[in-house]
Coordinates of C-alpha atoms and ligand atoms in Angstrom, one line a residue:
M4 CA 19.7 28.1 62.0
S5 CA 17.5 25.4 63.4
V6 CA 15.2 23.4 61.2
P7 CA 11.6 23.8 62.3
G8 CA 10.1 20.7 63.9
E9 CA 13.5 18.9 63.6
A10 CA 13.7 16.3 66.4
V11 CA 17.0 15.2 68.0
S12 CA 17.8 11.8 66.5
Q13 CA 16.6 8.8 68.3
G14 CA 17.6 5.2 67.6
L15 CA 21.3 5.2 68.1
E16 CA 21.1 1.8 69.8
R17 CA 19.4 0.4 66.6
L18 CA 22.6 1.1 64.6
L19 CA 25.4 -1.5 64.8
P20 CA 28.1 0.1 66.9
T21 CA 30.8 0.1 64.3
Y22 CA 31.6 3.9 64.7
A23 CA 32.6 6.0 67.8
R24 CA 30.1 8.7 67.0
A25 CA 30.3 12.1 68.6
D26 CA 27.1 13.2 70.4
L27 CA 26.3 15.7 67.6
T28 CA 23.3 15.3 65.3
V29 CA 23.9 17.0 62.0
V30 CA 20.7 18.2 60.4
R31 CA 21.7 20.7 57.7
G32 CA 24.7 21.9 55.7
E33 CA 25.5 24.8 53.5
G34 CA 29.0 25.6 52.1
C35 CA 31.6 25.0 54.8
R36 CA 29.1 25.0 57.6
V37 CA 26.7 22.5 59.2
W38 CA 24.1 22.9 61.9
D39 CA 23.0 20.5 64.7
A40 CA 19.5 19.7 65.9
E41 CA 19.6 22.6 68.4
G42 CA 20.6 25.1 65.7
R43 CA 24.2 25.4 66.7
E44 CA 26.6 26.2 63.8
Y45 CA 29.9 24.4 63.1
L46 CA 32.6 25.2 60.6
D47 CA 33.2 21.9 58.8
F48 CA 36.9 21.3 58.3
G49 CA 36.4 17.6 58.0
G50 CA 34.1 17.8 55.0
G51 CA 32.4 14.5 55.9
I52 CA 35.9 12.9 55.8
A53 CA 37.1 14.6 52.6
V54 CA 33.9 14.0 50.7
V55 CA 32.0 17.3 50.4
S56 CA 34.4 18.6 47.8
L57 CA 32.5 21.7 46.7
G58 CA 30.7 22.4 50.0
H59 CA 27.4 21.2 51.5
C60 CA 24.5 21.5 49.1
H61 CA 26.6 23.2 46.4
P62 CA 24.2 24.5 43.8
A63 CA 25.9 22.8 40.8
P64 CA 25.8 19.1 41.8
L65 CA 22.4 19.9 43.5
A66 CA 20.9 21.1 40.3
A67 CA 22.4 18.3 38.3
A68 CA 21.2 15.6 40.8
Q69 CA 17.7 17.2 41.0
A70 CA 17.3 17.3 37.2
Q71 CA 18.4 13.7 36.9
L72 CA 16.1 12.6 39.7
E73 CA 13.2 14.0 37.7
R74 CA 14.3 12.2 34.6
L75 CA 15.7 8.8 35.5
W76 CA 17.2 7.4 38.8
H77 CA 18.3 3.9 37.7
A78 CA 18.3 1.8 34.6
S79 CA 20.9 -0.9 35.4
N80 CA 24.0 -1.8 33.5
L81 CA 22.0 -3.8 31.1
Y82 CA 21.6 -0.5 29.1
R83 CA 23.5 2.6 28.2
T84 CA 22.9 5.8 30.2
E85 CA 24.1 9.2 29.4
P86 CA 25.3 10.3 32.8
A87 CA 27.7 7.4 33.2
E88 CA 29.2 7.8 29.7
R89 CA 29.6 11.5 30.2
L90 CA 31.4 11.1 33.5
A91 CA 33.6 8.4 32.1
S92 CA 34.6 10.7 29.2
Q93 CA 35.3 13.6 31.6
L94 CA 37.5 11.3 33.8
S95 CA 39.3 10.0 30.7
D96 CA 40.1 13.5 29.6
R97 CA 41.4 14.4 33.0
F98 CA 43.6 11.3 33.1
G99 CA 44.7 11.4 29.5
G100 CA 43.0 8.3 28.2
A101 CA 41.3 5.8 30.5
Q102 CA 38.3 3.6 30.8
A103 CA 36.1 3.7 34.0
F104 CA 34.3 1.1 36.1
F105 CA 31.8 2.8 38.4
C106 CA 30.8 1.4 41.8
N107 CA 29.6 2.9 45.1
S108 CA 32.5 3.4 47.4
G109 CA 36.2 3.6 47.8
A110 CA 36.5 0.0 49.0
E111 CA 34.6 -1.2 46.0
A112 CA 36.9 0.7 43.7
V113 CA 39.9 -1.0 45.3
E114 CA 38.2 -4.4 45.0
A115 CA 37.8 -3.7 41.3
A116 CA 41.5 -2.8 41.1
L117 CA 42.6 -6.0 42.8
K118 CA 40.5 -8.1 40.4
Y119 CA 41.6 -6.1 37.4
A120 CA 45.3 -6.6 38.2
R121 CA 44.8 -10.4 38.8
K122 CA 43.0 -10.8 35.5
A123 CA 45.5 -8.5 33.5
T124 CA 48.7 -10.0 34.9
G125 CA 47.7 -13.5 36.0
K126 CA 49.5 -12.8 39.3
A127 CA 47.9 -12.7 42.7
G128 CA 50.6 -11.0 44.8
V129 CA 50.1 -7.4 46.0
V130 CA 52.6 -4.9 47.4
A131 CA 51.1 -2.3 49.7
L132 CA 52.2 0.0 52.4
E133 CA 52.5 -0.3 56.2
G134 CA 50.0 2.2 57.6
G135 CA 48.1 2.3 54.3
F136 CA 44.3 2.2 54.2
H137 CA 42.2 1.0 51.3
G138 CA 38.8 0.1 52.9
R139 CA 36.9 -2.4 55.0
T140 CA 35.8 -5.1 52.5
L141 CA 37.9 -8.3 52.8
G142 CA 40.0 -7.6 49.7
A143 CA 40.6 -3.9 50.5
L144 CA 41.3 -4.8 54.1
S145 CA 43.8 -7.4 53.0
A146 CA 45.8 -4.6 51.4
T147 CA 45.4 -2.3 54.4
G148 CA 48.6 -2.1 56.4
Q149 CA 47.0 -1.5 59.8
P150 CA 47.2 -4.8 61.8
A151 CA 44.6 -3.8 64.4
K152 CA 42.0 -3.4 61.7
R153 CA 42.9 -6.7 60.0
A154 CA 43.5 -9.0 62.9
P155 CA 39.9 -9.8 63.9
F156 CA 39.0 -10.8 60.4
E157 CA 41.9 -13.1 59.4
P158 CA 42.4 -15.1 57.3
L159 CA 42.3 -12.5 54.6
V160 CA 43.3 -12.6 51.0
P161 CA 46.8 -14.1 50.9
D162 CA 50.1 -12.8 49.5
V163 CA 50.0 -9.1 50.3
R164 CA 53.5 -7.8 51.1
F165 CA 53.7 -4.6 53.2
V166 CA 56.6 -2.2 52.9
Q167 CA 57.4 1.0 54.7
P168 CA 56.4 4.2 52.9
N169 CA 59.3 5.7 51.0
D170 CA 61.6 2.8 51.4
V171 CA 62.7 2.2 47.8
D172 CA 64.9 -0.8 48.7
A173 CA 62.1 -2.6 50.5
L174 CA 59.8 -1.9 47.7
R175 CA 62.2 -3.4 45.1
A176 CA 62.9 -6.4 47.4
A177 CA 59.1 -7.1 47.8
V178 CA 58.4 -7.3 44.1
D179 CA 59.0 -10.7 42.6
G180 CA 57.5 -12.7 39.7
E181 CA 54.3 -13.4 41.8
V182 CA 53.3 -9.7 42.2
G183 CA 50.6 -8.3 39.9
L184 CA 49.8 -5.1 41.7
I185 CA 51.5 -2.3 43.6
L186 CA 48.8 -0.4 45.5
L187 CA 49.8 3.0 47.0
E188 CA 48.1 6.1 48.3
P189 CA 50.0 9.2 47.0
I190 CA 49.5 10.6 50.5
L191 CA 48.6 8.1 53.2
G192 CA 45.4 9.6 54.5
E193 CA 44.0 7.6 57.4
G194 CA 47.5 6.4 58.1
G195 CA 48.7 9.9 59.3
V196 CA 48.8 12.2 56.2
I197 CA 52.2 10.9 55.0
P198 CA 53.1 12.1 51.5
L199 CA 55.0 9.6 49.3
A200 CA 58.3 10.8 47.9
A201 CA 58.5 11.2 44.1
D202 CA 61.4 8.8 43.8
F203 CA 59.5 6.1 45.7
V204 CA 56.5 6.3 43.4
A205 CA 58.8 6.5 40.4
A206 CA 60.5 3.3 41.6
A207 CA 57.0 1.6 41.8
A208 CA 56.2 2.8 38.3
A209 CA 59.5 1.5 37.0
E210 CA 58.6 -2.1 38.1
L211 CA 57.7 -3.7 34.7
D212 CA 55.4 -6.6 35.5
P213 CA 53.0 -5.5 38.3
L214 CA 50.4 -2.8 37.5
L215 CA 50.7 0.4 39.6
C216 CA 47.4 1.5 41.2
L217 CA 47.3 4.8 42.9
D218 CA 44.5 4.9 45.4
E219 CA 43.3 8.4 45.1
V220 CA 40.0 7.8 47.0
Q221 CA 41.1 10.5 49.4
T222 CA 43.6 12.5 47.5
G223 CA 41.8 12.7 44.1
V224 CA 39.2 15.2 42.7
G225 CA 41.3 18.3 43.4
R226 CA 41.9 17.7 47.1
T227 CA 45.7 18.2 46.9
G228 CA 45.6 21.1 44.5
T229 CA 45.8 19.2 41.3
F230 CA 42.9 17.0 40.0
F231 CA 44.9 13.8 40.7
A232 CA 47.6 13.9 43.4
F233 CA 49.9 11.9 41.0
E234 CA 50.2 15.0 38.8
Q235 CA 52.6 16.4 41.4
L236 CA 54.7 13.2 41.4
D237 CA 55.6 13.0 37.8
V238 CA 54.2 9.5 37.2
R239 CA 51.3 8.1 35.2
P240 CA 49.8 5.1 37.0
D241 CA 48.1 2.1 35.3
L242 CA 45.1 2.2 37.6
V243 CA 43.5 4.9 39.7
T244 CA 40.8 4.5 42.3
L245 CA 38.5 7.5 43.2
A246 CA 35.5 7.9 45.5
K247 CA 34.9 10.3 48.4
G248 CA 34.8 13.8 46.8
L249 CA 33.7 12.6 43.3
A250 CA 30.0 13.4 43.7
N251 CA 30.1 15.9 46.6
G252 CA 28.5 13.4 49.0
L253 CA 26.4 11.1 46.9
P254 CA 27.8 7.6 46.9
I255 CA 30.1 6.8 44.0
G256 CA 33.4 5.0 43.4
A257 CA 35.5 4.6 40.2
L258 CA 38.3 2.5 38.9
L259 CA 40.2 4.1 36.0
V260 CA 42.2 1.9 33.8
A261 CA 44.8 3.6 31.6
D262 CA 44.3 2.9 27.9
D263 CA 47.7 1.2 27.6
V264 CA 46.7 -1.5 30.0
A265 CA 43.1 -1.7 28.9
G266 CA 41.4 -4.9 27.7
A267 CA 41.6 -7.3 30.7
F268 CA 37.9 -7.1 31.7
A269 CA 35.3 -8.7 29.5
P270 CA 31.5 -8.8 30.1
G271 CA 30.8 -10.9 33.2
D272 CA 34.1 -10.3 34.9
H273 CA 32.9 -7.7 37.3
G274 CA 29.8 -5.7 38.1
S275 CA 27.7 -3.7 40.5
T276 CA 23.9 -3.2 40.5
F277 CA 24.1 0.4 41.6
G278 CA 27.4 1.2 39.9
G279 CA 27.1 4.0 37.4
N280 CA 23.9 5.2 39.1
A281 CA 22.5 8.0 37.0
V282 CA 22.0 10.5 39.9
S283 CA 25.4 10.0 41.4
C284 CA 27.1 10.3 37.9
A285 CA 25.1 13.4 37.1
A286 CA 26.3 15.0 40.4
A287 CA 29.9 13.9 39.8
S288 CA 29.9 15.4 36.3
A289 CA 28.8 18.8 37.8
V290 CA 31.7 18.4 40.4
L291 CA 34.2 17.9 37.6
D292 CA 32.8 20.8 35.6
A293 CA 33.4 23.0 38.7
I294 CA 37.0 21.9 39.4
D295 CA 38.9 24.3 37.1
E296 CA 42.4 25.8 37.3
E297 CA 41.1 28.7 39.4
L298 CA 39.6 26.5 42.1
L299 CA 42.7 24.3 42.1
G300 CA 44.8 27.4 42.6
D301 CA 42.6 28.4 45.5
V302 CA 43.1 24.9 47.1
R303 CA 46.9 25.3 46.9
M304 CA 46.7 28.9 48.3
Q305 CA 44.4 28.1 51.2
G306 CA 46.4 25.0 51.9
A307 CA 49.6 27.0 52.1
A308 CA 48.0 29.6 54.3
L309 CA 46.9 26.9 56.7
T310 CA 50.2 25.2 56.7
D311 CA 52.2 28.4 57.3
S312 CA 50.0 29.5 60.2
L313 CA 49.7 26.1 61.9
A314 CA 53.4 25.2 61.7
V315 CA 54.3 28.0 64.1
L316 CA 51.8 27.1 66.8
P317 CA 53.6 25.9 70.0
R318 CA 52.0 22.4 70.2
V319 CA 52.5 21.7 66.5
L320 CA 55.5 19.4 65.7
S321 CA 54.9 19.4 61.9
V322 CA 52.3 20.0 59.2
R323 CA 52.2 17.4 56.4
G324 CA 50.2 17.0 53.2
R325 CA 49.3 19.0 50.2
G326 CA 46.5 21.4 49.2
L327 CA 43.6 20.9 51.5
L328 CA 44.5 17.5 52.9
L329 CA 46.7 18.4 55.8
G330 CA 47.9 16.5 58.9
I331 CA 48.9 18.5 61.9
E332 CA 51.3 16.4 64.0
I333 CA 50.9 17.6 67.6
D334 CA 52.4 17.1 71.0
G335 CA 49.4 15.3 72.5
A336 CA 46.3 13.3 71.7
A337 CA 44.6 14.3 68.4
A338 CA 41.2 13.0 69.7
E339 CA 41.2 15.5 72.5
V340 CA 41.9 18.4 70.0
V341 CA 39.0 17.1 67.8
D342 CA 36.6 17.1 70.9
T343 CA 37.7 20.6 72.1
A344 CA 37.5 22.0 68.5
R345 CA 34.0 20.7 68.2
E346 CA 33.0 22.3 71.5
Q347 CA 34.3 25.5 70.0
G348 CA 32.3 25.1 66.8
L349 CA 35.0 23.6 64.5
L350 CA 34.8 20.1 63.0
V351 CA 38.2 18.4 62.3
L352 CA 39.4 14.8 61.9
T353 CA 42.1 12.6 63.3
A354 CA 44.6 10.5 61.3
G355 CA 46.2 8.3 63.9
E356 CA 47.0 9.0 67.6
N357 CA 48.7 12.4 67.3
V358 CA 47.7 13.8 63.9
V359 CA 44.8 16.2 63.5
R360 CA 43.6 16.0 59.9
L361 CA 42.0 18.9 58.0
A362 CA 40.0 18.2 54.8
P363 CA 37.6 21.2 54.4
P364 CA 35.6 21.8 51.2
L365 CA 37.8 22.9 48.3
T366 CA 35.7 26.0 48.1
V367 CA 36.7 27.2 51.6
A368 CA 37.0 31.0 51.8
A369 CA 39.9 32.9 53.3
D370 CA 37.8 34.3 56.1
E371 CA 36.7 30.7 57.0
V372 CA 40.4 29.6 57.0
E373 CA 41.1 32.6 59.4
E374 CA 38.2 31.5 61.6
A375 CA 39.4 27.9 61.8
L376 CA 43.0 29.1 62.5
A377 CA 41.7 31.3 65.4
I378 CA 40.1 28.3 67.0
L379 CA 43.0 25.9 66.4
G380 CA 45.4 28.7 67.6
R381 CA 43.6 28.8 71.0
I382 CA 43.7 25.0 71.3
L383 CA 47.3 24.4 70.1
C384 CA 49.0 27.2 72.1
Ligands
PLP7 N1 41.0 4.2 50.0 C1 41.4 5.3 50.7 C2 42.7 5.9 50.4 C3 40.6 5.8 51.7 O1 41.0 6.9 52.4 C4 39.3 5.2 52.0 C5 38.4 5.7 53.0 O2 38.8 6.4 53.9 C6 39.0 4.0 51.2 C7 39.9 3.6 50.3 C8 37.7 3.3 51.5 O3 36.6 4.1 51.0 P1 35.1 3.8 51.5 O4 35.0 4.1 52.9 O5 34.3 4.7 50.6 O6 34.9 2.4 51.2

């Protein structure tokens, strides 16, 4: 459906060219679908890069954000607000006892984790993963194991040691008396949808001095079929970062600090003007209310259906990931598949050169999965 009077966007040259944008102007979204300025419909299996967790314009966060907009947008962190305290309590309940710091993005959540670990342990060293991704700010970039993204901005924050995912010996060798933080994505998202093995994460958790932070910016909030991906790894981290899907598309990030390592931050140690914004927090609370066992079961079921059907396609080498964060390793260039799929009305993502990434809304229906599979089946035959 086209939006009456909607003009095709103009002003691309007025945006700094930090993104390789497709020539598609998105003007409207509903559920798992978006529409462009000409009224063409697309099935959205990218979900705004794993952000639109309940689907575009989902009525629950929409109503919560609208009600909050009419009551109070922003009060600052000089005062208490009900939406931030409610959301922190919900997240603590999901985690099993934690305190939250709210910010506006995944990178900011990682920055908070880096600072928290330094203050709590008095140690500046960080162990992170080759191929890992934690964001574009200087601290988060310093812990991002992708040299091409780092190189133009060096020197970065010193003493980050990178190890290969799932190499337990390398992990143990990298941790010495200077390391205060081990920072891991349970499934490397941008780095190719590479799940960490339970024994590797257990080895990280067993290191006594450094805090273990699981970066669940991409994997959290139900994406992998449990609220936190770490629930499937049999560990309990000290710190967790969340963002992306938390408020269904409104900007928010969060650092969760487990109660047993709480107490390192005091007033003045960290802050964010917009952190804990009342509208984002109200929307996020509604998202959390909606993520129940039934929805998580659906995420696991649709993820399994996608995996089984994709794995047998001729050009597919493997399908990795959990729930509705899936990486299809293909024989060929992922970017070409993304372009062809878009031409055929399906939006998907890449995760590296030869991995097509799927991260549809968690609410995706069985017939929408079938529709996406039909398009991908034509492309990957
Ligand atoms: N951490 C992980 C695991 C991510 O996937 C991302 C973004 O893709 C980030 C951090 C950075 O989040 P943001 O882009 O919101 O700063």
